């Protein structure tokens, strides 16, 4: 039984051929390929020329792998063992058919090679995209910053101009310039946000926050805006929504403002609704669902998948205004906060934007009885003129501050052009407060502040320092705190906030000095 099986196998898969030194066939089993006795094996396939050269070699046995030979129009793969018998001047060829084996290996190899190639190509593409993305983010961040600086002085001077004696027409024109500059600032801020999010530098900062009070304020603002366009505005807040949530209130506000702005912008009739609800009454964390629903122009199905991409605007540019960045920011922010935004929309019927976030519920739902902070400007004795030192290198910014201080008789302002000068001024004159630009030549604001804090003179090292910067970055804010600055204001400077902060810091310093 075994023998017959073996024979059957050999019959099907092997052939033995005996040839002489010229490769003339002396004998053959003819099981795989039909060759005739007394013919030359080299006539069947050029591979067999190699046999003739084997007679000169010392080695008796030779093995050839994966020899590809066409037999009856079929590509076959053979392993061929050649045994040379020098005495008889004959060679015995054992031909083993391994076609199936080699074909499957070949295929696997091919597939594997292709997948390796695909993987390498994908990786290469990924690397290229990474480089491009990195370049785009850096470019956006730098350009935005470069635009922001001159924009700040434009806005600052518009504020100054608004305060001068203008006739009605001039005032209207100044207001238009102001609103365009504010729009431009908003776009630049959006660009900065996008570059930050994509570079993974935007952090979500959850803090205890009076969410219900915030929703009341938000609703009041949008009720007014809706009224201006003769739209109805309704707010539905689920009764299970707690008063205090632990949430990044800046970012949730950014999301809602973008969605509500759009709902009003892209509606000519009907109602805009803000719905806030939760299915759960968990004590620690709730899924907070927010919907912004409008009955406006809607979005056709063709465009619905792209509206969350940057710079996507369906309507012709200029018709509604905007930059096409809002929804991209909204999408990325909701994802950063662990949610996902969806939209359902029908052309000419309206749209519903919806997202759900898991948010923490503050364990303390009572308003904290903290001492009411005095944020309002406290009156200053006119006789007691406070002396302020400004460290600022850019002339136009110096001018702007001089102008702002010109009407404030309770202060006097000195200007130093860099950090080194600030230190010199401090050694020679008495000041009550320092306004410090962060980017200055020779010695920047951070180094100067650090030098002030480590100054040996007590009168100098405790002086309040307010950082002024065109950059709105959390890193800068943290760095300012670290070197001991007391407050941080971003340009364009809000006049009230500037003088409010100055006064607050001076009062704080005075109180501390009195108790020391
Ligand atoms: P934009 O600054 O142009 O409003 P967005 O990113 O906020 O940019 O929105 C992208 C586009 O999606 C808009 O230009 C508009 O065509 C469409 N869109 C957004 N919200 C709505 C909405 N509520 N109704 C209809 N279309 C909308």
Coordinates of C-alpha atoms and ligand atoms in Angstrom, one line a residue:
X1 CA 0.0 0.0 0.0
X2 CA 2.7 2.5 1.1
X3 CA 4.8 1.5 -1.8
X4 CA 2.1 2.1 -4.3
X5 CA 1.3 5.5 -2.8
X6 CA 5.0 6.4 -3.0
X7 CA 5.1 5.2 -6.6
X8 CA 2.1 7.3 -7.5
X9 CA 3.7 10.3 -5.9
X10 CA 7.0 9.8 -7.7
X11 CA 5.1 9.2 -10.9
X12 CA 3.3 12.5 -10.6
X13 CA 6.0 14.6 -9.2
X14 CA 9.4 13.4 -10.3
X15 CA 11.3 12.5 -13.4
X16 CA 14.7 10.9 -13.9
X17 CA 16.8 11.6 -17.0
X18 CA 20.2 10.2 -17.8
X19 CA 22.4 12.2 -20.2
X20 CA 25.9 12.0 -21.5
X21 CA 28.6 14.8 -21.6
X22 CA 26.9 16.4 -24.6
X23 CA 23.5 16.3 -22.8
X24 CA 22.2 13.7 -25.1
X25 CA 19.3 11.8 -23.5
X26 CA 20.4 8.2 -22.7
X27 CA 17.3 7.3 -20.7
X28 CA 14.2 9.0 -19.2
X29 CA 11.1 8.2 -17.1
X30 CA 9.1 10.9 -19.0
X31 CA 6.8 11.5 -16.1
X32 CA 6.9 15.3 -16.2
X33 CA 8.2 16.4 -19.5
X34 CA 8.3 14.3 -22.7
X35 CA 11.9 14.0 -24.0
X36 CA 13.1 11.6 -26.7
X37 CA 16.0 9.3 -26.3
X38 CA 19.1 10.3 -28.3
X39 CA 18.0 13.9 -28.6
X40 CA 19.8 16.7 -27.0
X41 CA 18.3 17.9 -23.7
X42 CA 19.5 21.4 -24.5
X43 CA 17.0 21.5 -27.4
X44 CA 14.2 21.4 -24.8
X45 CA 15.4 24.3 -22.7
X46 CA 18.6 26.4 -22.5
X47 CA 18.9 25.7 -18.8
X48 CA 20.3 22.2 -19.7
X49 CA 23.4 23.8 -21.2
X50 CA 24.6 24.2 -17.6
X51 CA 24.7 20.3 -17.3
X52 CA 27.5 20.0 -19.8
X53 CA 29.7 22.3 -17.8
X54 CA 29.2 20.2 -14.6
X55 CA 31.4 17.4 -15.9
X56 CA 34.5 19.5 -15.4
X57 CA 33.8 20.2 -11.7
X58 CA 35.1 18.2 -8.8
X59 CA 31.8 18.1 -7.0
X60 CA 29.6 15.2 -7.9
X61 CA 26.2 16.5 -6.7
X62 CA 24.6 19.8 -7.7
X63 CA 21.2 21.2 -6.8
X64 CA 19.3 23.8 -8.8
X65 CA 16.3 25.5 -7.2
X66 CA 13.2 26.8 -8.8
X67 CA 14.1 26.3 -12.4
X68 CA 11.3 27.7 -14.5
X69 CA 10.5 25.5 -17.6
X70 CA 7.5 25.6 -19.9
X71 CA 5.9 22.2 -20.4
X72 CA 3.0 22.0 -22.7
X73 CA 2.4 25.7 -22.5
X74 CA 2.4 25.6 -18.7
X75 CA 4.9 27.4 -16.6
X76 CA 6.4 24.8 -14.2
X77 CA 8.9 25.3 -11.4
X78 CA 11.3 22.4 -10.8
X79 CA 14.1 21.7 -8.3
X80 CA 16.7 19.7 -10.2
X81 CA 19.4 17.6 -8.6
X82 CA 22.2 16.5 -10.9
X83 CA 24.5 13.6 -10.0
X84 CA 27.6 13.2 -12.1
X85 CA 29.1 9.8 -12.5
X86 CA 32.6 10.6 -13.9
X87 CA 33.4 6.9 -14.4
X88 CA 30.6 6.4 -16.8
X89 CA 30.7 10.0 -18.1
X90 CA 27.0 10.3 -17.4
X91 CA 24.8 12.6 -15.5
X92 CA 21.6 11.6 -13.7
X93 CA 19.0 14.4 -13.4
X94 CA 16.3 14.1 -10.7
X95 CA 13.6 16.6 -11.6
X96 CA 11.1 17.4 -8.8
X97 CA 8.0 19.3 -9.7
X98 CA 7.4 22.0 -7.1
X99 CA 5.2 24.2 -9.3
X100 CA 2.3 24.5 -6.7
X101 CA 4.7 25.2 -3.9
X102 CA 6.7 27.9 -5.8
X103 CA 3.5 29.5 -7.1
X104 CA 2.0 29.9 -3.7
X105 CA 5.2 31.2 -2.2
X106 CA 5.6 33.5 -5.1
X107 CA 2.2 34.9 -4.6
X108 CA 2.7 35.4 -0.9
X109 CA 6.0 37.0 -1.6
X110 CA 4.4 39.3 -4.1
X111 CA 1.6 40.2 -1.7
X112 CA 4.0 40.8 1.1
X113 CA 6.3 42.9 -1.1
X114 CA 3.4 45.0 -2.3
X115 CA 2.1 45.5 1.2
X116 CA 5.6 46.5 2.3
X117 CA 5.8 48.9 -0.6
X118 CA 2.3 50.3 0.2
X119 CA 3.3 50.7 3.9
X120 CA 6.5 52.5 3.0
X121 CA 4.6 54.7 0.6
X122 CA 2.0 55.5 3.2
X123 CA 4.6 56.2 5.7
X124 CA 6.4 58.5 3.2
X125 CA 3.2 60.3 2.4
X126 CA 2.4 60.6 6.1
X127 CA 5.9 62.1 6.8
X128 CA 5.3 64.5 3.9
X129 CA 1.9 65.5 5.3
X130 CA 3.4 65.9 8.8
X131 CA 6.1 68.2 7.4
X132 CA 3.4 70.2 5.5
X133 CA 1.1 70.4 8.5
X134 CA 4.0 71.5 10.7
X135 CA 4.9 74.1 8.2
X136 CA 1.3 75.3 7.8
X137 CA 0.9 75.6 11.6
X138 CA 4.1 77.5 12.1
X139 CA 3.3 79.7 9.1
X140 CA -0.2 80.4 10.4
X141 CA 1.1 81.1 13.9
X142 CA 3.8 83.4 12.7
X143 CA 1.7 85.3 10.2
X144 CA -1.1 85.7 12.7
X145 CA 1.2 87.1 15.2
X146 CA 2.8 89.5 12.7
X147 CA -0.7 90.7 11.6
X148 CA -1.9 91.0 15.2
X149 CA 0.8 93.5 16.2
X150 CA 0.0 96.3 13.6
X151 CA -3.7 95.5 14.1
X152 CA -3.4 96.2 17.7
X153 CA -2.1 99.7 17.1
X154 CA -4.8 100.3 14.5
X155 CA -7.5 99.3 17.0
X156 CA -5.8 101.3 19.8
X157 CA -5.7 104.4 17.7
X158 CA -9.3 103.9 16.5
X159 CA -10.2 104.0 20.2
X160 CA -8.3 107.1 20.7
X161 CA -9.8 108.7 17.6
X162 CA -13.3 107.8 18.8
X163 CA -12.7 109.8 21.9
X164 CA -11.8 113.0 20.0
X165 CA -14.2 115.7 18.8
X166 CA -15.7 114.1 15.6
X167 CA -18.8 115.0 13.7
X168 CA -21.5 112.5 13.1
X169 CA -20.2 111.4 9.7
X170 CA -16.7 111.0 10.9
X171 CA -17.9 109.0 13.9
X172 CA -19.9 106.7 11.6
X173 CA -16.8 106.1 9.4
X174 CA -14.6 105.4 12.4
X175 CA -17.2 102.9 13.7
X176 CA -17.0 101.1 10.3
X177 CA -13.2 101.0 10.4
X178 CA -13.4 99.7 14.0
X179 CA -15.9 96.9 13.2
X180 CA -13.8 95.8 10.2
X181 CA -10.6 95.8 12.3
X182 CA -12.4 93.8 15.0
X183 CA -13.6 91.3 12.4
X184 CA -10.0 91.0 11.2
X185 CA -8.8 90.4 14.8
X186 CA -11.4 87.7 15.2
X187 CA -10.2 86.0 12.0
X188 CA -6.6 86.2 13.1
X189 CA -7.5 84.8 16.5
X190 CA -9.3 81.9 14.7
X191 CA -6.3 81.2 12.6
X192 CA -4.1 81.1 15.7
X193 CA -6.6 78.8 17.4
X194 CA -6.6 76.4 14.4
X195 CA -2.8 76.3 14.3
X196 CA -2.7 75.7 18.0
X197 CA -5.3 72.9 17.9
X198 CA -3.6 71.2 15.0
X199 CA -0.2 71.4 16.6
X200 CA -1.7 69.8 19.7
X201 CA -0.9 72.9 21.8
X202 CA -4.4 73.8 22.8
X203 CA -5.2 72.5 26.2
X204 CA -8.7 72.1 27.6
X205 CA -8.9 73.6 31.1
X206 CA -11.9 72.5 33.0
X207 CA -12.9 74.6 36.0
X208 CA -15.9 75.0 38.2
X209 CA -18.3 77.4 36.4
X210 CA -21.8 78.8 36.9
X211 CA -23.2 77.3 33.7
X212 CA -26.8 78.3 34.2
X213 CA -25.8 81.9 34.8
X214 CA -23.7 81.8 31.7
X215 CA -26.6 80.4 29.6
X216 CA -28.8 83.3 30.9
X217 CA -26.3 85.9 29.7
X218 CA -25.7 84.1 26.4
X219 CA -29.4 83.9 25.8
X220 CA -29.9 87.6 26.6
X221 CA -27.2 88.6 24.0
X222 CA -28.6 86.3 21.3
X223 CA -32.2 87.3 21.9
X224 CA -31.2 90.8 21.0
X225 CA -29.3 89.8 17.9
X226 CA -32.2 87.6 16.8
X227 CA -34.6 90.5 17.3
X228 CA -32.6 92.7 15.0
X229 CA -33.2 90.2 12.2
X230 CA -36.8 89.7 13.3
X231 CA -36.2 86.1 14.3
X232 CA -37.6 84.3 17.2
X233 CA -35.2 83.1 19.8
X234 CA -35.9 80.4 22.4
X235 CA -33.8 78.7 25.0
X236 CA -34.7 75.3 26.5
X237 CA -32.6 74.3 29.4
X238 CA -33.4 70.9 30.9
X239 CA -34.2 70.9 34.6
X240 CA -31.6 68.2 35.3
X241 CA -28.8 70.6 34.2
X242 CA -26.9 71.6 37.3
X243 CA -26.0 75.2 38.1
X244 CA -22.2 74.5 38.5
X245 CA -20.3 72.4 36.0
X246 CA -16.7 71.6 35.7
X247 CA -16.0 72.7 32.2
X248 CA -13.6 74.8 30.0
X249 CA -15.9 77.8 29.9
X250 CA -13.9 79.7 27.3
X251 CA -14.0 76.9 24.9
X252 CA -17.7 76.0 25.4
X253 CA -18.4 79.6 24.9
X254 CA -16.4 79.7 21.7
X255 CA -18.4 76.7 20.4
X256 CA -21.8 78.1 21.2
X257 CA -21.0 81.6 19.9
X258 CA -19.9 80.1 16.6
X259 CA -23.0 78.0 16.3
X260 CA -25.4 80.7 17.4
X261 CA -23.8 83.3 15.2
X262 CA -24.2 80.9 12.2
X263 CA -27.8 80.1 13.1
X264 CA -28.7 83.8 13.1
X265 CA -26.5 84.6 10.1
X266 CA -27.9 81.9 7.9
X267 CA -31.6 82.5 8.8
X268 CA -34.0 85.0 7.3
X269 CA -37.1 83.8 9.0
X270 CA -38.4 81.5 11.7
X271 CA -36.9 80.6 15.0
X272 CA -33.4 79.9 16.5
X273 CA -33.4 77.5 19.4
X274 CA -30.7 76.7 21.9
X275 CA -31.4 73.4 23.7
X276 CA -29.3 72.2 26.6
X277 CA -30.3 68.9 28.3
X278 CA -29.0 65.7 29.8
X279 CA -30.5 62.3 30.2
X280 CA -28.8 61.5 33.4
X281 CA -28.9 62.8 36.9
X282 CA -25.5 61.5 37.9
X283 CA -23.9 63.3 40.7
X284 CA -20.4 63.4 39.3
X285 CA -20.5 63.4 35.6
X286 CA -23.3 64.0 33.1
X287 CA -23.6 63.7 29.3
X288 CA -24.4 67.3 28.4
X289 CA -26.2 67.5 25.0
X290 CA -26.4 70.9 23.3
X291 CA -28.4 71.6 20.1
X292 CA -28.5 74.8 18.1
X293 CA -31.5 74.6 15.8
X294 CA -32.5 77.1 13.1
X295 CA -35.1 77.4 10.4
X296 CA -32.8 79.2 8.0
X297 CA -31.4 78.6 4.6
X298 CA -30.2 75.0 5.4
X299 CA -27.3 73.1 3.7
X300 CA -27.7 70.9 0.7
X301 CA -26.6 67.2 1.0
X302 CA -23.8 67.8 -1.5
X303 CA -22.0 70.2 0.9
X304 CA -22.9 68.8 4.2
X305 CA -19.8 66.6 4.5
X306 CA -17.4 69.5 4.0
X307 CA -18.8 72.3 6.1
X308 CA -16.5 71.3 9.0
X309 CA -13.4 71.7 6.9
X310 CA -11.4 74.9 7.2
X311 CA -12.2 77.7 4.7
X312 CA -15.4 76.0 3.5
X313 CA -18.1 78.4 2.6
X314 CA -21.1 77.3 0.5
X315 CA -22.6 80.6 -0.3
X316 CA -20.7 83.1 -2.4
X317 CA -18.1 84.8 -0.4
X318 CA -19.2 88.2 0.8
X319 CA -22.8 87.4 0.8
X320 CA -22.8 86.5 4.5
X321 CA -19.3 87.5 5.6
X322 CA -17.1 85.2 7.7
X323 CA -14.0 83.2 7.0
X324 CA -15.1 79.6 6.8
X325 CA -13.1 78.8 10.0
X326 CA -15.8 78.8 12.6
X327 CA -17.2 75.3 12.2
X328 CA -13.7 73.8 11.8
X329 CA -12.8 75.2 15.2
X330 CA -16.1 74.0 16.6
X331 CA -15.5 70.5 15.4
X332 CA -11.9 70.4 16.7
X333 CA -12.8 71.9 20.0
X334 CA -15.7 69.4 20.6
X335 CA -13.4 66.6 19.7
X336 CA -10.7 67.9 22.1
X337 CA -13.4 68.0 24.8
X338 CA -14.2 64.4 24.1
X339 CA -17.4 64.9 22.0
X340 CA -18.4 64.8 18.4
X341 CA -20.5 67.3 16.6
X342 CA -23.1 66.3 14.0
X343 CA -25.4 68.3 11.7
X344 CA -28.8 67.5 10.2
X345 CA -29.9 70.0 7.6
X346 CA -32.4 70.4 4.8
X347 CA -32.1 73.1 2.1
X348 CA -34.5 75.9 2.8
X349 CA -35.8 74.3 5.9
X350 CA -33.0 74.7 8.5
X351 CA -30.3 73.0 10.3
X352 CA -29.6 71.3 13.7
X353 CA -26.1 71.2 15.1
X354 CA -25.8 68.7 18.0
X355 CA -23.0 67.5 20.3
X356 CA -22.7 65.7 23.6
X357 CA -19.9 66.1 26.1
X358 CA -19.2 64.3 29.3
X359 CA -18.8 67.0 31.8
X360 CA -18.1 67.0 35.5
X361 CA -20.7 68.3 37.9
X362 CA -19.2 70.4 40.7
X363 CA -19.9 68.7 44.1
X364 CA -20.6 72.1 45.5
X365 CA -23.8 73.5 43.9
X366 CA -23.9 76.6 46.1
X367 CA -22.6 80.0 45.2
X368 CA -19.4 80.4 47.1
X369 CA -19.6 83.2 49.6
X370 CA -16.4 84.8 48.6
X371 CA -15.8 88.4 49.5
X372 CA -17.0 90.5 46.6
X373 CA -14.0 91.5 44.6
X374 CA -13.6 95.1 43.9
X375 CA -13.1 95.2 40.2
X376 CA -14.3 98.7 39.7
X377 CA -11.8 101.4 39.5
X378 CA -11.3 102.8 43.0
X379 CA -11.0 106.5 43.3
X380 CA -7.5 107.8 43.6
X381 CA -6.6 111.0 45.5
X382 CA -5.7 113.5 42.8
X383 CA -2.9 114.9 44.9
X384 CA -1.2 111.5 44.9
X385 CA 0.0 111.2 41.2
X386 CA 1.1 107.7 40.6
X387 CA 4.3 107.2 38.5
X388 CA 4.2 104.5 36.0
X389 CA 7.1 103.1 34.0
X390 CA 6.5 101.6 30.6
X391 CA 9.0 99.2 29.0
X392 CA 8.2 99.2 25.3
X393 CA 10.3 99.3 22.2
X394 CA 7.8 99.9 19.4
X395 CA 7.2 103.6 18.9
X396 CA 3.6 103.4 17.8
X397 CA 2.7 101.5 20.9
X398 CA 4.6 104.0 23.1
X399 CA 2.6 106.8 21.4
X400 CA -0.7 104.9 21.9
X401 CA 0.0 104.6 25.6
X402 CA 1.1 108.2 25.9
X403 CA -2.2 109.2 24.3
X404 CA -4.2 107.0 26.7
X405 CA -2.4 108.4 29.7
X406 CA -2.6 112.0 28.5
X407 CA -6.2 112.3 29.8
X408 CA -5.5 110.6 33.1
X409 CA -4.2 113.3 35.4
X410 CA -3.8 110.8 38.3
X411 CA -0.9 109.1 36.5
X412 CA 2.4 110.1 34.9
X413 CA 4.1 107.9 32.4
X414 CA 7.8 107.4 31.7
X415 CA 9.0 105.2 28.8
X416 CA 12.0 102.9 28.7
X417 CA 13.0 101.4 25.3
X418 CA 14.2 98.0 26.6
X419 CA 14.7 96.0 29.7
X420 CA 18.1 97.4 30.5
X421 CA 16.7 100.9 30.5
X422 CA 13.8 99.8 32.7
X423 CA 16.3 98.7 35.3
X424 CA 18.3 101.9 35.0
X425 CA 15.1 104.0 35.4
X426 CA 14.2 102.0 38.5
X427 CA 17.6 102.7 40.1
X428 CA 17.2 106.4 39.6
X429 CA 13.5 107.2 40.1
X430 CA 10.6 106.1 42.3
X431 CA 7.8 104.3 40.5
X432 CA 4.5 102.8 41.6
X433 CA 4.0 100.3 38.8
X434 CA 5.7 98.9 35.7
X435 CA 3.9 98.1 32.4
X436 CA 6.1 95.6 30.6
X437 CA 6.1 94.6 27.0
X438 CA 7.3 91.1 26.7
X439 CA 9.3 91.2 23.5
X440 CA 11.9 93.9 23.7
X441 CA 15.5 94.1 22.3
X442 CA 18.6 93.8 24.5
X443 CA 16.6 92.5 27.5
X444 CA 13.1 91.1 27.1
X445 CA 10.2 91.5 29.5
X446 CA 10.7 88.1 31.2
X447 CA 14.3 88.7 32.0
X448 CA 13.7 92.2 33.2
X449 CA 10.9 91.0 35.5
X450 CA 13.1 88.3 36.9
X451 CA 15.9 90.8 37.5
X452 CA 13.5 93.2 39.3
X453 CA 12.2 90.4 41.5
X454 CA 15.8 89.5 42.6
X455 CA 16.8 93.1 43.0
X456 CA 18.4 93.8 46.4
X457 CA 16.3 96.9 47.0
X458 CA 13.0 96.2 48.6
X459 CA 11.4 99.3 47.1
X460 CA 12.1 97.9 43.7
X461 CA 11.7 94.1 44.0
X462 CA 8.1 94.3 45.2
X463 CA 6.8 96.7 42.6
X464 CA 3.7 95.5 40.7
X465 CA 4.4 94.5 37.1
X466 CA 1.8 94.2 34.4
X467 CA 2.8 92.3 31.3
X468 CA 1.5 93.7 28.0
X469 CA 1.6 91.5 24.9
X470 CA 0.2 91.0 21.5
X471 CA 0.4 87.2 22.0
X472 CA -2.5 85.5 23.6
X473 CA -0.8 82.4 24.7
X474 CA -1.2 80.3 27.8
X475 CA 2.5 79.6 27.9
X476 CA 3.3 83.3 28.0
X477 CA 0.7 83.8 30.7
X478 CA 2.3 81.0 32.8
X479 CA 5.8 82.2 32.1
X480 CA 4.8 85.7 33.3
X481 CA 3.5 84.3 36.5
X482 CA 6.6 82.2 37.0
X483 CA 8.9 85.2 36.9
X484 CA 6.7 87.0 39.3
X485 CA 4.6 89.4 37.2
X486 CA 1.3 90.4 38.8
X487 CA -1.0 90.7 35.8
X488 CA -1.2 90.0 32.1
X489 CA -3.0 92.1 29.5
X490 CA -3.2 91.5 25.8
X491 CA -3.1 94.1 23.1
X492 CA -5.2 95.7 21.7
X493 CA -5.5 97.2 25.2
X494 CA -9.0 97.7 26.5
X495 CA -8.7 101.2 28.1
X496 CA -11.0 100.4 31.1
X497 CA -9.4 97.1 31.7
X498 CA -5.9 98.7 31.6
X499 CA -6.6 101.4 34.1
X500 CA -8.7 99.1 36.2
X501 CA -5.8 96.6 36.4
X502 CA -3.3 99.4 37.1
X503 CA -5.4 100.8 39.9
X504 CA -6.1 97.4 41.4
X505 CA -2.4 96.4 41.4
X506 CA -1.4 99.8 43.0
X507 CA -4.0 99.4 45.7
X508 CA -3.0 95.8 46.4
X509 CA 0.7 96.9 46.6
X510 CA -0.2 99.7 49.0
X511 CA -2.3 97.4 51.2
X512 CA 0.5 94.9 51.4
X513 CA 3.0 97.7 52.2
X514 CA 0.8 99.0 54.9
X515 CA 0.4 95.6 56.6
X516 CA 4.1 94.7 56.3
Ligands
LIG1 P1 -18.4 81.1 8.1 O1 -17.4 82.0 8.7 O2 -18.4 81.2 6.6 O3 -19.7 81.2 8.7 P2 -18.2 78.4 9.2 O4 -17.1 77.5 9.3 O5 -18.9 78.9 10.5 O6 -17.8 79.7 8.4 O7 -19.3 77.8 8.3 C1 -18.9 77.1 7.1 C2 -20.1 77.2 6.1 O8 -21.1 76.3 6.5 C3 -20.7 78.6 6.0 O9 -20.1 79.4 5.1 C4 -22.1 78.2 5.5 O10 -22.2 78.0 4.1 C5 -22.4 76.8 6.2 N1 -23.2 77.0 7.4 C6 -22.7 77.0 8.7 N2 -23.7 77.1 9.6 C7 -24.9 77.1 8.9 C8 -26.3 77.2 9.2 N3 -26.7 77.2 10.5 N4 -27.2 77.2 8.2 C9 -26.8 77.1 6.9 N5 -25.5 77.0 6.5 C10 -24.5 77.0 7.5

